[in-house]
mmCIF file of C-alpha atoms and ligand atoms in Angstrom:
data_model
loop_
_atom_site.group_PDB
_atom_site.id
_atom_site.type_symbol
_atom_site.label_atom_id
_atom_site.label_comp_id
_atom_site.label_asym_id
_atom_site.label_seq_id
_atom_site.Cartn_x
_atom_site.Cartn_y
_atom_site.Cartn_z
ATOM 1 C CA MET A 27 101.926 138.008 129.034
ATOM 2 C CA GLY A 28 102.906 138.464 125.378
ATOM 3 C CA GLU A 29 103.886 135.821 122.849
ATOM 4 C CA PHE A 30 107.636 136.316 123.337
ATOM 5 C CA ASP A 31 107.484 136.274 127.143
ATOM 6 C CA LEU A 32 105.441 133.112 126.905
ATOM 7 C CA ILE A 33 108.021 131.442 124.633
ATOM 8 C CA ALA A 34 110.893 132.595 126.840
ATOM 9 C CA ARG A 35 109.224 131.451 130.015
ATOM 10 C CA TYR A 36 107.786 128.085 129.027
ATOM 11 C CA PHE A 37 109.588 126.915 125.904
ATOM 12 C CA THR A 38 113.157 128.211 125.937
ATOM 13 C CA ARG A 39 116.045 126.207 127.345
ATOM 14 C CA ARG A 40 119.759 126.113 126.712
ATOM 15 C CA PRO A 41 120.635 124.122 123.543
ATOM 16 C CA GLN A 42 122.206 120.694 124.159
ATOM 17 C CA ARG A 43 123.104 118.931 120.892
ATOM 18 C CA ALA A 44 121.722 121.698 118.644
ATOM 19 C CA LEU A 45 124.108 124.437 117.532
ATOM 20 C CA LEU A 46 121.261 126.935 117.847
ATOM 21 C CA GLY A 47 117.866 126.508 119.479
ATOM 22 C CA VAL A 48 114.895 128.768 120.187
ATOM 23 C CA GLY A 49 115.284 132.471 119.471
ATOM 24 C CA ASP A 50 116.507 132.989 115.925
ATOM 25 C CA ASP A 51 114.761 132.590 112.578
ATOM 26 C CA CYS A 52 115.998 129.006 112.267
ATOM 27 C CA ALA A 53 117.479 126.415 114.570
ATOM 28 C CA LEU A 54 120.734 124.733 113.536
ATOM 29 C CA LEU A 55 121.396 121.018 113.889
ATOM 30 C CA GLN A 56 124.583 119.206 112.917
ATOM 31 C CA PRO A 57 123.885 115.542 112.034
ATOM 32 C CA ARG A 58 126.669 113.168 113.021
ATOM 33 C CA PRO A 59 128.745 111.882 110.095
ATOM 34 C CA GLY A 60 127.226 108.753 108.550
ATOM 35 C CA THR A 61 123.720 109.382 109.874
ATOM 36 C CA GLN A 62 120.501 110.290 108.071
ATOM 37 C CA LEU A 63 117.804 112.546 109.515
ATOM 38 C CA ALA A 64 114.406 110.930 110.160
ATOM 39 C CA ILE A 65 111.590 113.485 110.326
ATOM 40 C CA SER A 66 107.958 113.092 111.311
ATOM 41 C CA CYS A 67 105.071 115.429 112.181
ATOM 42 C CA ASP A 68 101.865 114.821 114.155
ATOM 43 C CA MET A 69 99.069 117.216 115.037
ATOM 44 C CA LEU A 70 96.761 116.941 118.050
ATOM 45 C CA VAL A 71 93.452 118.796 117.810
ATOM 46 C CA GLU A 72 91.160 119.393 120.765
ATOM 47 C CA GLY A 73 87.906 117.446 120.520
ATOM 48 C CA ARG A 74 89.452 115.178 117.914
ATOM 49 C CA HIS A 75 92.533 113.720 119.598
ATOM 50 C CA PHE A 76 91.961 114.755 123.196
ATOM 51 C CA PHE A 77 89.204 115.985 125.489
ATOM 52 C CA ALA A 78 89.113 119.695 126.332
ATOM 53 C CA ASN A 79 89.475 118.876 130.038
ATOM 54 C CA VAL A 80 92.414 116.445 129.723
ATOM 55 C CA ASP A 81 95.197 116.911 132.269
ATOM 56 C CA PRO A 82 97.652 119.328 130.533
ATOM 57 C CA GLU A 83 100.714 117.510 131.895
ATOM 58 C CA SER A 84 99.523 114.299 130.247
ATOM 59 C CA LEU A 85 98.765 116.223 127.067
ATOM 60 C CA GLY A 86 102.329 117.590 126.945
ATOM 61 C CA HIS A 87 103.594 114.042 127.371
ATOM 62 C CA LYS A 88 101.314 112.595 124.715
ATOM 63 C CA ALA A 89 101.933 115.307 122.117
ATOM 64 C CA LEU A 90 105.608 114.351 122.072
ATOM 65 C CA ALA A 91 105.063 110.620 122.689
ATOM 66 C CA VAL A 92 103.066 110.131 119.483
ATOM 67 C CA ASN A 93 105.897 111.712 117.518
ATOM 68 C CA LEU A 94 108.631 109.714 119.269
ATOM 69 C CA SER A 95 106.628 106.599 118.424
ATOM 70 C CA ASP A 96 107.100 107.369 114.724
ATOM 71 C CA LEU A 97 110.858 107.628 115.240
ATOM 72 C CA ALA A 98 110.755 104.321 117.142
ATOM 73 C CA ALA A 99 109.004 102.659 114.208
ATOM 74 C CA CYS A 100 111.880 103.747 111.956
ATOM 75 C CA GLY A 101 114.586 102.682 114.383
ATOM 76 C CA ALA A 102 115.679 106.315 114.698
ATOM 77 C CA ARG A 103 117.289 107.940 117.729
ATOM 78 C CA PRO A 104 115.489 111.132 118.842
ATOM 79 C CA LEU A 105 117.434 114.371 118.397
ATOM 80 C CA ALA A 106 115.180 117.412 118.491
ATOM 81 C CA PHE A 107 111.651 118.693 117.899
ATOM 82 C CA THR A 108 109.713 121.829 117.064
ATOM 83 C CA LEU A 109 106.407 122.820 118.650
ATOM 84 C CA ALA A 110 103.681 124.771 116.856
ATOM 85 C CA LEU A 111 101.042 125.747 119.368
ATOM 86 C CA ALA A 112 97.690 127.516 118.964
ATOM 87 C CA LEU A 113 96.313 128.601 122.340
ATOM 88 C CA PRO A 114 92.883 130.121 122.991
ATOM 89 C CA GLU A 115 94.306 132.229 125.868
ATOM 90 C CA VAL A 116 97.377 132.519 128.077
ATOM 91 C CA ASP A 117 96.641 130.190 130.992
ATOM 92 C CA GLU A 118 99.837 129.983 133.004
ATOM 93 C CA ALA A 119 98.759 127.021 135.122
ATOM 94 C CA TRP A 120 97.981 125.134 131.923
ATOM 95 C CA LEU A 121 101.256 126.166 130.228
ATOM 96 C CA SER A 122 103.294 125.213 133.237
ATOM 97 C CA ALA A 123 101.757 121.720 133.483
ATOM 98 C CA PHE A 124 101.848 121.187 129.710
ATOM 99 C CA SER A 125 105.517 122.127 129.441
ATOM 100 C CA ARG A 126 106.365 119.964 132.482
ATOM 101 C CA GLY A 127 104.844 116.882 130.823
ATOM 102 C CA LEU A 128 106.462 117.732 127.524
ATOM 103 C CA PHE A 129 109.984 118.276 128.867
ATOM 104 C CA ALA A 130 109.902 115.275 131.209
ATOM 105 C CA LEU A 131 109.476 112.976 128.209
ATOM 106 C CA ALA A 132 111.835 115.048 126.049
ATOM 107 C CA ASP A 133 114.573 114.771 128.685
ATOM 108 C CA ALA A 134 114.000 111.049 129.120
ATOM 109 C CA HIS A 135 114.818 110.654 125.413
ATOM 110 C CA SER A 136 117.453 113.419 125.128
ATOM 111 C CA CYS A 137 115.254 115.126 122.540
ATOM 112 C CA GLU A 138 115.465 118.908 122.710
ATOM 113 C CA LEU A 139 112.971 121.601 121.727
ATOM 114 C CA ILE A 140 114.688 123.776 119.111
ATOM 115 C CA GLY A 141 111.896 126.047 117.890
ATOM 116 C CA GLY A 142 108.282 126.398 116.984
ATOM 117 C CA ASP A 143 105.489 128.859 116.498
ATOM 118 C CA THR A 144 102.948 130.281 118.903
ATOM 119 C CA THR A 145 99.643 131.786 117.930
ATOM 120 C CA GLN A 146 96.217 132.493 119.352
ATOM 121 C CA GLY A 147 93.447 130.148 118.234
ATOM 122 C CA PRO A 148 91.574 126.949 119.113
ATOM 123 C CA LEU A 149 93.898 124.636 121.053
ATOM 124 C CA ASN A 150 96.049 122.754 118.572
ATOM 125 C CA ILE A 151 99.451 121.171 119.082
ATOM 126 C CA CYS A 152 101.690 120.258 116.195
ATOM 127 C CA ILE A 153 105.104 118.711 116.805
ATOM 128 C CA THR A 154 107.739 117.885 114.227
ATOM 129 C CA VAL A 155 110.335 115.506 115.526
ATOM 130 C CA ILE A 156 113.796 114.916 114.098
ATOM 131 C CA GLY A 157 115.802 111.789 114.726
ATOM 132 C CA GLU A 158 118.901 110.179 113.315
ATOM 133 C CA THR A 159 119.308 106.767 111.791
ATOM 134 C CA GLU A 160 122.551 104.932 111.302
ATOM 135 C CA GLY A 161 122.739 102.408 108.499
ATOM 136 C CA GLN A 162 119.503 100.778 107.475
ATOM 137 C CA PRO A 163 116.361 102.331 109.006
ATOM 138 C CA LEU A 164 113.284 100.185 109.730
ATOM 139 C CA LEU A 165 110.684 100.618 107.010
ATOM 140 C CA ARG A 166 107.176 99.362 106.356
ATOM 141 C CA SER A 167 108.252 97.784 103.106
ATOM 142 C CA GLY A 168 110.673 94.987 104.038
ATOM 143 C CA ALA A 169 108.403 92.095 105.120
ATOM 144 C CA GLN A 170 109.189 88.776 103.400
ATOM 145 C CA VAL A 171 107.032 85.678 102.934
ATOM 146 C CA GLY A 172 107.716 83.339 105.880
ATOM 147 C CA ASP A 173 108.586 86.154 108.303
ATOM 148 C CA GLU A 174 106.811 86.128 111.651
ATOM 149 C CA ILE A 175 104.732 89.063 112.917
ATOM 150 C CA TYR A 176 105.318 90.472 116.401
ATOM 151 C CA VAL A 177 103.742 93.210 118.474
ATOM 152 C CA SER A 178 105.189 94.914 121.531
ATOM 153 C CA GLY A 179 103.449 95.447 124.872
ATOM 154 C CA GLN A 180 99.689 95.511 125.153
ATOM 155 C CA LEU A 181 97.023 96.495 122.647
ATOM 156 C CA GLY A 182 93.472 97.765 122.937
ATOM 157 C CA ASP A 183 93.472 99.263 126.441
ATOM 158 C CA ALA A 184 93.611 102.855 125.178
ATOM 159 C CA HIS A 185 90.607 102.149 122.963
ATOM 160 C CA LEU A 186 88.761 100.667 125.915
ATOM 161 C CA ALA A 187 89.479 103.770 128.022
ATOM 162 C CA LEU A 188 88.242 106.007 125.221
ATOM 163 C CA GLN A 189 84.972 104.057 125.025
ATOM 164 C CA GLY A 190 84.679 104.398 128.805
ATOM 165 C CA LEU A 191 85.316 108.164 128.754
ATOM 166 C CA LEU A 192 82.790 108.599 125.942
ATOM 167 C CA GLY A 193 80.212 106.781 128.098
ATOM 168 C CA ARG A 194 79.810 103.940 125.610
ATOM 169 C CA ILE A 195 80.989 101.361 128.154
ATOM 170 C CA THR A 196 80.769 101.531 131.938
ATOM 171 C CA LEU A 197 84.109 100.545 133.420
ATOM 172 C CA PRO A 198 84.877 100.058 137.129
ATOM 173 C CA ALA A 199 86.844 103.083 138.401
ATOM 174 C CA ASP A 200 90.143 101.216 138.867
ATOM 175 C CA LEU A 201 89.935 99.685 135.395
ATOM 176 C CA LEU A 202 89.196 103.095 133.874
ATOM 177 C CA ASP A 203 92.244 104.503 135.686
ATOM 178 C CA GLN A 204 94.457 101.646 134.518
ATOM 179 C CA THR A 205 93.401 101.861 130.876
ATOM 180 C CA ARG A 206 93.362 105.664 130.876
ATOM 181 C CA GLN A 207 97.082 105.617 131.611
ATOM 182 C CA ARG A 208 97.528 103.802 128.310
ATOM 183 C CA LEU A 209 95.389 106.371 126.492
ATOM 184 C CA GLU A 210 96.878 109.489 128.026
ATOM 185 C CA ARG A 211 100.489 108.547 128.752
ATOM 186 C CA PRO A 212 101.724 106.171 126.049
ATOM 187 C CA ASP A 213 105.329 105.061 126.392
ATOM 188 C CA PRO A 214 106.986 105.358 122.951
ATOM 189 C CA ARG A 215 109.053 102.239 122.150
ATOM 190 C CA VAL A 216 112.216 104.112 121.211
ATOM 191 C CA ALA A 217 114.724 101.683 122.764
ATOM 192 C CA LEU A 218 112.929 98.758 121.162
ATOM 193 C CA GLY A 219 112.978 100.446 117.737
ATOM 194 C CA LEU A 220 116.730 100.977 118.031
ATOM 195 C CA ALA A 221 117.287 97.364 119.113
ATOM 196 C CA LEU A 222 115.242 96.045 116.168
ATOM 197 C CA ARG A 223 117.593 97.503 113.568
ATOM 198 C CA GLY A 224 119.181 94.644 111.681
ATOM 199 C CA LEU A 225 116.678 92.157 113.190
ATOM 200 C CA ALA A 226 113.246 93.259 112.009
ATOM 201 C CA SER A 227 112.491 93.181 108.289
ATOM 202 C CA ALA A 228 109.675 95.773 108.515
ATOM 203 C CA ALA A 229 107.999 97.826 111.248
ATOM 204 C CA ILE A 230 105.169 100.276 111.882
ATOM 205 C CA ASP A 231 103.806 101.908 115.007
ATOM 206 C CA VAL A 232 100.272 100.962 115.969
ATOM 207 C CA SER A 233 98.449 104.268 116.252
ATOM 208 C CA ASP A 234 95.229 103.713 114.312
ATOM 209 C CA GLY A 235 94.457 100.091 115.202
ATOM 210 C CA LEU A 236 96.297 96.853 114.529
ATOM 211 C CA VAL A 237 94.241 95.725 111.510
ATOM 212 C CA GLY A 238 94.701 98.998 109.659
ATOM 213 C CA ASP A 239 98.339 99.493 110.588
ATOM 214 C CA ILE A 240 99.369 95.920 109.742
ATOM 215 C CA GLY A 241 97.443 96.493 106.518
ATOM 216 C CA HIS A 242 99.737 99.441 105.685
ATOM 217 C CA LEU A 243 102.813 97.302 106.335
ATOM 218 C CA LEU A 244 101.492 94.458 104.145
ATOM 219 C CA LYS A 245 100.635 96.823 101.323
ATOM 220 C CA ALA A 246 104.036 98.526 101.447
ATOM 221 C CA SER A 247 105.741 95.111 101.430
ATOM 222 C CA GLY A 248 103.505 93.593 98.724
ATOM 223 C CA VAL A 249 102.563 90.580 100.884
ATOM 224 C CA GLY A 250 99.639 89.224 102.943
ATOM 225 C CA ALA A 251 99.386 87.682 106.405
ATOM 226 C CA THR A 252 97.495 85.478 108.822
ATOM 227 C CA LEU A 253 97.076 86.561 112.437
ATOM 228 C CA GLU A 254 96.206 84.173 115.286
ATOM 229 C CA ALA A 255 93.268 85.194 117.444
ATOM 230 C CA ALA A 256 94.583 83.105 120.350
ATOM 231 C CA ALA A 257 97.816 85.113 120.409
ATOM 232 C CA LEU A 258 96.043 88.479 120.124
ATOM 233 C CA SER A 259 93.268 88.260 122.724
ATOM 234 C CA PRO A 260 95.648 88.112 125.736
ATOM 235 C CA LEU A 261 97.278 91.392 124.637
ATOM 236 C CA LEU A 262 94.424 93.403 126.151
ATOM 237 C CA GLY A 263 95.678 94.274 129.663
ATOM 238 C CA ALA A 264 92.117 94.822 130.861
ATOM 239 C CA GLY A 265 91.363 91.168 130.111
ATOM 240 C CA ALA A 266 93.188 90.203 133.323
ATOM 241 C CA HIS A 267 90.999 92.465 135.482
ATOM 242 C CA PRO A 268 88.546 90.549 137.742
ATOM 243 C CA ALA A 269 85.608 92.628 136.429
ATOM 244 C CA TRP A 270 86.394 91.836 132.792
ATOM 245 C CA PRO A 271 84.142 88.763 132.284
ATOM 246 C CA ALA A 272 81.081 90.674 133.556
ATOM 247 C CA LEU A 273 81.618 93.493 131.051
ATOM 248 C CA ALA A 274 80.614 91.251 128.152
ATOM 249 C CA GLN A 275 83.208 92.809 125.860
ATOM 250 C CA SER A 276 85.196 91.025 123.195
ATOM 251 C CA ALA A 277 88.891 91.383 124.002
ATOM 252 C CA ILE A 278 89.968 90.721 120.452
ATOM 253 C CA ASP A 279 87.751 93.479 119.039
ATOM 254 C CA HIS A 280 89.545 96.018 121.221
ATOM 255 C CA VAL A 281 92.929 94.561 120.305
ATOM 256 C CA LEU A 282 92.223 94.635 116.556
ATOM 257 C CA ALA A 283 90.340 97.914 116.192
ATOM 258 C CA GLY A 284 92.261 99.675 118.948
ATOM 259 C CA GLY A 285 93.898 102.982 118.210
ATOM 260 C CA ASP A 286 96.218 105.126 120.313
ATOM 261 C CA ASP A 287 98.299 102.111 121.378
ATOM 262 C CA TYR A 288 101.719 103.412 120.244
ATOM 263 C CA GLU A 289 103.192 99.934 120.280
ATOM 264 C CA LEU A 290 105.362 98.570 117.467
ATOM 265 C CA ALA A 291 104.210 95.884 115.047
ATOM 266 C CA PHE A 292 107.096 94.319 113.141
ATOM 267 C CA THR A 293 108.140 91.339 111.104
ATOM 268 C CA ALA A 294 111.281 89.239 111.412
ATOM 269 C CA PRO A 295 112.630 85.987 109.969
ATOM 270 C CA VAL A 296 112.287 82.823 112.073
ATOM 271 C CA SER A 297 116.080 82.913 112.545
ATOM 272 C CA ALA A 298 115.692 86.100 114.641
ATOM 273 C CA ARG A 299 113.644 84.398 117.394
ATOM 274 C CA ASP A 300 116.424 84.006 119.961
ATOM 275 C CA ALA A 301 117.807 87.478 119.359
ATOM 276 C CA LEU A 302 114.322 88.929 119.824
ATOM 277 C CA THR A 303 113.936 87.085 123.123
ATOM 278 C CA ARG A 304 117.138 88.821 124.267
ATOM 279 C CA VAL A 305 115.892 92.210 122.997
ATOM 280 C CA SER A 306 112.698 91.720 125.002
ATOM 281 C CA GLY A 307 114.828 90.910 128.062
ATOM 282 C CA HIS A 308 117.083 93.937 127.890
ATOM 283 C CA THR A 309 114.415 96.467 126.881
ATOM 284 C CA GLY A 310 111.869 95.070 129.369
ATOM 285 C CA VAL A 311 109.189 95.154 126.656
ATOM 286 C CA ARG A 312 107.024 92.090 126.103
ATOM 287 C CA LEU A 313 107.128 90.856 122.503
ATOM 288 C CA SER A 314 104.345 88.586 121.273
ATOM 289 C CA ARG A 315 104.433 86.528 118.098
ATOM 290 C CA VAL A 316 100.996 86.909 116.557
ATOM 291 C CA GLY A 317 101.122 85.707 112.966
ATOM 292 C CA ARG A 318 103.002 85.052 109.781
ATOM 293 C CA ILE A 319 103.634 86.780 106.449
ATOM 294 C CA GLU A 320 102.277 84.959 103.392
ATOM 295 C CA ALA A 321 102.353 85.517 99.643
ATOM 296 C CA GLU A 322 98.549 85.661 99.322
ATOM 297 C CA PRO A 323 97.529 89.320 99.623
ATOM 298 C CA GLY A 324 95.142 90.416 102.373
ATOM 299 C CA LEU A 325 94.898 89.932 106.122
ATOM 300 C CA ARG A 326 93.330 86.786 107.561
ATOM 301 C CA LEU A 327 92.492 85.939 111.160
ATOM 302 C CA VAL A 328 92.301 82.335 112.383
ATOM 303 C CA ASP A 329 91.260 80.697 115.666
ATOM 304 C CA ALA A 330 93.254 78.056 117.548
ATOM 305 C CA GLN A 331 91.875 75.374 115.195
ATOM 306 C CA GLY A 332 93.011 77.319 112.137
ATOM 307 C CA GLN A 333 89.422 78.279 111.218
ATOM 308 C CA ALA A 334 88.841 81.718 109.666
ATOM 309 C CA VAL A 335 87.450 84.359 112.041
ATOM 310 C CA ASP A 336 85.711 87.529 110.832
ATOM 311 C CA HIS A 337 87.631 90.726 111.527
ATOM 312 C CA SER A 338 85.406 93.340 109.963
ATOM 313 C CA ALA A 339 86.374 95.743 112.779
ATOM 314 C CA ARG A 340 87.982 98.633 110.940
ATOM 315 C CA SER A 341 90.842 100.808 111.955
ATOM 316 C CA PHE A 342 90.469 104.519 112.517
ATOM 317 C CA ASP A 343 90.465 106.808 109.504
ATOM 318 C CA HIS A 344 89.642 110.482 110.070
ATOM 319 C CA PHE A 345 88.049 110.842 106.655
ATOM 320 C CA ALA A 346 86.335 107.473 106.324
ATOM 321 C CA PRO A 347 82.609 107.654 105.540
ATOM 322 C CA ALA A 348 80.452 106.818 108.575
ATOM 323 C CA PRO A 349 79.665 103.071 108.702
HETATM 324 P P1 ADP B 415 109.358 133.934 113.310
HETATM 325 O O1 ADP B 415 109.370 135.419 113.386
HETATM 326 O O2 ADP B 415 110.500 133.366 112.557
HETATM 327 O O3 ADP B 415 108.023 133.373 112.965
HETATM 328 P P2 ADP B 415 108.667 133.699 116.006
HETATM 329 O O4 ADP B 415 108.641 135.128 116.327
HETATM 330 O O5 ADP B 415 107.362 133.020 115.723
HETATM 331 O O6 ADP B 415 109.652 133.467 114.805
HETATM 332 O O7 ADP B 415 109.352 132.881 117.165
HETATM 333 C C1 ADP B 415 110.533 133.374 117.777
HETATM 334 C C2 ADP B 415 111.410 132.222 118.161
HETATM 335 O O8 ADP B 415 110.731 131.419 119.116
HETATM 336 C C3 ADP B 415 111.784 131.319 117.000
HETATM 337 O O9 ADP B 415 113.101 130.849 117.227
HETATM 338 C C4 ADP B 415 110.798 130.167 117.125
HETATM 339 O O10 ADP B 415 111.336 128.956 116.609
HETATM 340 C C5 ADP B 415 110.622 130.087 118.631
HETATM 341 N N1 ADP B 415 109.302 129.604 119.051
HETATM 342 C C6 ADP B 415 108.092 130.146 118.784
HETATM 343 N N2 ADP B 415 107.098 129.418 119.358
HETATM 344 C C7 ADP B 415 107.694 128.392 120.003
HETATM 345 C C8 ADP B 415 107.232 127.298 120.769
HETATM 346 N N3 ADP B 415 105.932 127.070 121.013
HETATM 347 N N4 ADP B 415 108.146 126.442 121.261
HETATM 348 C C9 ADP B 415 109.449 126.625 121.009
HETATM 349 N N5 ADP B 415 109.967 127.633 120.316
HETATM 350 C C10 ADP B 415 109.108 128.526 119.806
HETATM 351 MG MG1 MG B 416 106.368 132.807 113.966
#
């Protein structure tokens, strides 16, 4: 099967919102009047972001999910995406499962594939996603002193699964399955991001670990913060598993260092509390209040008694020198 048959068979569908999709030199999109385009790009490299033997349907899901998560963090509504794909060989079973996972998530968010590039090479998946924002988008830079810090859903389970798959921790089979879902099939918080417009003062998606990602938000906003360990520890889903105590793992380390969570961390004024409770109700996403924005720069962690706790766990940086 040649490149063009492959594109036609696995990656070409009738355009929905786009004026022109796959097949010409460019795709054409018409933004709605009064909207801005929000654009983000994420690359997934075999051996770096996923294991060579990962289920291709999950990989198709995740490749798009990580991009939709960036739109969610900006409060943007997904519109369309492009797919640049390097494939070592034409493996039709793989392509069929990959495209199934990809399009299932794309359809769930009405986000259509409008073009891309296909080449032979080591497996590499690069998606550029395009969304639209109406009015004020969510940015990293709006946090104000006195705002409260929230995170959505659960944190740390994907990191735990990764440690399990790398053989660094031995997890019971059912706990590995449960946490692996979080690693391989993240659910981008698109509806939450849209609902936070006008409520949140700043937002970021948690992809490289809470400490590092909150750090980016604080830096962009020119503020500092204190996080409460007692509010963070329960966010690890695995902590509720009966085998957890015997594993001798620190829940908060997984929550803080994490990575691959694809939840939203955001700030909002105290006056937004009730509205956020309603947002949590109608989106079905748990929102936890985990800290407060302060004028003093830096990120502090305190225990239930208000005593400082060390959080030297670092977030993931592809180019950081080895510790
Ligand atoms: P070009 O000659 O402009 O590089 P190509 O020959 O690479 O275009 O691709 C032909 C058409 O197929 C283009 O519309 C391109 O956007 C689309 N396309 C190529 N690869 C993919 C892919 N993996 N997914 C979706 N569309 C693709
Ligand atoms: Mg090309």
